[in-house]
Coordinates of C-alpha atoms in Angstrom, one line a residue:
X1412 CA -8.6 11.5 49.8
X1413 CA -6.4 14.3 51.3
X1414 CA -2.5 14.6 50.8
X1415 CA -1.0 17.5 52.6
X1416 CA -3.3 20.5 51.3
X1417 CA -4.8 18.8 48.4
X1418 CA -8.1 17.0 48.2
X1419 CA -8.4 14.5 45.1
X1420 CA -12.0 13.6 44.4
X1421 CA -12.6 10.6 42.3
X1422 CA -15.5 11.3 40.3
X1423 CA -17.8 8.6 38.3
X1424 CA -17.9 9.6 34.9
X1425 CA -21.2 9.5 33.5
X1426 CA -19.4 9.1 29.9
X1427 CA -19.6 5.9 28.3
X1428 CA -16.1 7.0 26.9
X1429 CA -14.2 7.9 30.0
X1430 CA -13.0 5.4 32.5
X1431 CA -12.1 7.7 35.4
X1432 CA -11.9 11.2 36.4
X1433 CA -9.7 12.6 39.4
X1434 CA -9.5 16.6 40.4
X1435 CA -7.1 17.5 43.2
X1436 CA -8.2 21.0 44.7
X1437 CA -5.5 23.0 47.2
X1438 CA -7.5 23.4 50.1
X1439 CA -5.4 26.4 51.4
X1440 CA -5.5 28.3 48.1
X1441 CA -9.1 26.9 47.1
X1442 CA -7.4 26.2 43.5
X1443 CA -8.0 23.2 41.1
X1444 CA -4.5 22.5 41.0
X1445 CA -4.6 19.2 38.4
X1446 CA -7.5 17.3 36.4
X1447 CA -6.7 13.8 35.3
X1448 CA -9.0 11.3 33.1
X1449 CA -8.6 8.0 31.6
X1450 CA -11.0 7.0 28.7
X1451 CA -11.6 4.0 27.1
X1452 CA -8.8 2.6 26.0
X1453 CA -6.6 3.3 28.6
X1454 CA -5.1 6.3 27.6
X1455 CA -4.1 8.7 30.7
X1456 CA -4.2 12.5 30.3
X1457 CA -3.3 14.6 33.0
X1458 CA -4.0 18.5 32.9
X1459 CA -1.9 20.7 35.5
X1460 CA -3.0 23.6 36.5
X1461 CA -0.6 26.9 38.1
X1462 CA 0.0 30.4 37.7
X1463 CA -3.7 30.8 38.3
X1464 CA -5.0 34.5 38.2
X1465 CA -8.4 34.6 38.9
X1466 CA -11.1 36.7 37.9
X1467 CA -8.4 38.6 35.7
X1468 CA -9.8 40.9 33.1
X1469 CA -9.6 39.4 29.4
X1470 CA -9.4 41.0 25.8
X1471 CA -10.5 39.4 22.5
X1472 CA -6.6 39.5 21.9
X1473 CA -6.2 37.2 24.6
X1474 CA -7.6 34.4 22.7
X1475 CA -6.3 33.1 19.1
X1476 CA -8.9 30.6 17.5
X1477 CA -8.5 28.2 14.3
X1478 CA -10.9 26.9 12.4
X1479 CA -10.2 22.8 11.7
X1480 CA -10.7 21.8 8.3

């Protein structure tokens, strides 16, 4: 499905948890510009992407990580 510059592919998940799966790419840019999934009990989480630098040089201070408990 195309809209403008974006192309949404709805994917099959192959997880028994997940009910759907869209990506929308910008076709001009060739950027992932918003991931979107539904799981199994209907809840609806949408992940927007922008401000995208790719292939951008990365330092371990870039990334903080916690430990759960």
């Amino acid at each position: 499905k195309t809209e403008k510059n974006i192309y949404t592919a709805e994917l099959k998940p192959s997880m028994k948890n997940l009910k759907s799966l869209r990506l929308k790419v910008d076709t001009e840019k060739n950027e992932i510009t918003e991931l979107e999934f539904t799981d199994d009990v209907d809840t609806k989480t949408t992940i927007t992407f922008s401000n995208l630098k790719l292939n951008a040089k990365l330092t371990k201070k870039d990334f903080q990580f916690t430990k759960l408990k």
